[in-house]
Amino acid sequence: MPNKDTYEVILEVAINLFSKKGYNSVTIKEIANEAQVSEMTVFRHFNNKLNLFNKSFAEYVYIPKFKEFFENDLTYNLKDDLLKISQLYQETMENNKKIILMELKNDELITNPQSPLDTFPLKLKEKLVNYFLTMQKKGLIKQERDLEALAINFLSTNFGLFFNINCLPEMLKEVSLEDCIKDYIDSLIES
C-alpha cells in the first residue's frame, strides 16, 4: 500500500503542472522535483506519466464531487436533481477547462480507453442510469423510456454546452448557459 501522503502530494503536484503546462510539456523529473520526491518514487506509485495523469485527473477533477452528490445530496425531485447535476457538471468542466481542452488536443490521451475523458462519462452514465431507474420505479419517468439512452443524451447535451461555450462562444451569445440547461431539463421531463 503506497504512503498516502506521498501519493496525494504527487497527484496534487501533477494535476497543477498538467493544468499549467499541458501534458506533453511536463516531465516526471519536474513532478518529482516539485513534490520533493525522487523520480523512482513517482514511478513506484504510478508506473508512467500517462497513468499518473489519468489518476490525478480522475481523483482531483471529476470523481469526488459527483460521488458526494450521488451519495448525499440527491433530493429525488427529478427537475431539481437534474439541474444540480448539470450545474455540477458545468462547474467541474469550467474549473478544469484548460486541462480538459488540453486532453482533447492530445492524441496520446484522447485515444487511450483509460483516459479520464472516457472513464468519467462512463461512471457518470452508470450513476445516472441507476438514478433514472429509481425515478422510473417512483413513476416519475415513463416505463418505456430507454434509461441508458436518456443518460447518454443528458451527458451529451451537457458536454455539448461546455464545448460550445469554450470553442464556439458565438453559439451562446444570445442565451445563457443556465437558460439552456433549464430548457433542456424541462423538455426532458415533459417527454
mmCIF file of C-alpha atoms in Angstrom, residues 53-54 57-58 61-62 89 93 99-106 109-122 159 162:
data_model
loop_
_atom_site.group_PDB
_atom_site.id
_atom_site.type_symbol
_atom_site.label_atom_id
_atom_site.label_comp_id
_atom_site.label_asym_id
_atom_site.label_seq_id
_atom_site.Cartn_x
_atom_site.Cartn_y
_atom_site.Cartn_z
ATOM 1 C CA PHE A 53 -2.135 11.836 -15.485
ATOM 2 C CA ASN A 54 -5.165 9.552 -15.521
ATOM 3 C CA PHE A 57 -7.312 13.754 -13.341
ATOM 4 C CA ALA A 58 -9.833 11.225 -12.038
ATOM 5 C CA VAL A 61 -11.049 16.729 -11.376
ATOM 6 C CA TYR A 62 -14.144 14.581 -11.716
ATOM 7 C CA TYR A 89 -21.065 19.097 -14.463
ATOM 8 C CA MET A 93 -15.751 21.249 -16.603
ATOM 9 C CA ILE A 99 -6.713 20.502 -18.752
ATOM 10 C CA ILE A 100 -9.850 19.120 -20.436
ATOM 11 C CA LEU A 101 -9.257 21.088 -23.630
ATOM 12 C CA MET A 102 -5.597 20.032 -23.479
ATOM 13 C CA GLU A 103 -6.679 16.406 -23.237
ATOM 14 C CA LEU A 104 -8.973 16.805 -26.243
ATOM 15 C CA LYS A 105 -5.999 18.020 -28.305
ATOM 16 C CA ASN A 106 -3.562 15.298 -27.262
ATOM 17 C CA LEU A 109 -4.628 10.960 -24.198
ATOM 18 C CA ILE A 110 -7.753 11.031 -26.330
ATOM 19 C CA THR A 111 -7.144 7.614 -27.927
ATOM 20 C CA ASN A 112 -6.466 5.938 -24.581
ATOM 21 C CA PRO A 113 -9.539 3.992 -23.341
ATOM 22 C CA GLN A 114 -8.351 4.591 -19.763
ATOM 23 C CA SER A 115 -8.419 8.345 -20.341
ATOM 24 C CA PRO A 116 -10.484 10.327 -17.827
ATOM 25 C CA LEU A 117 -12.445 11.720 -20.767
ATOM 26 C CA ASP A 118 -13.540 8.119 -21.342
ATOM 27 C CA THR A 119 -13.813 6.807 -17.802
ATOM 28 C CA PHE A 120 -15.583 9.784 -16.200
ATOM 29 C CA PRO A 121 -18.584 9.849 -18.561
ATOM 30 C CA LEU A 122 -18.956 6.088 -18.257
ATOM 31 C CA PHE A 159 -20.761 18.196 -22.878
ATOM 32 C CA PHE A 162 -19.383 23.023 -22.369
#
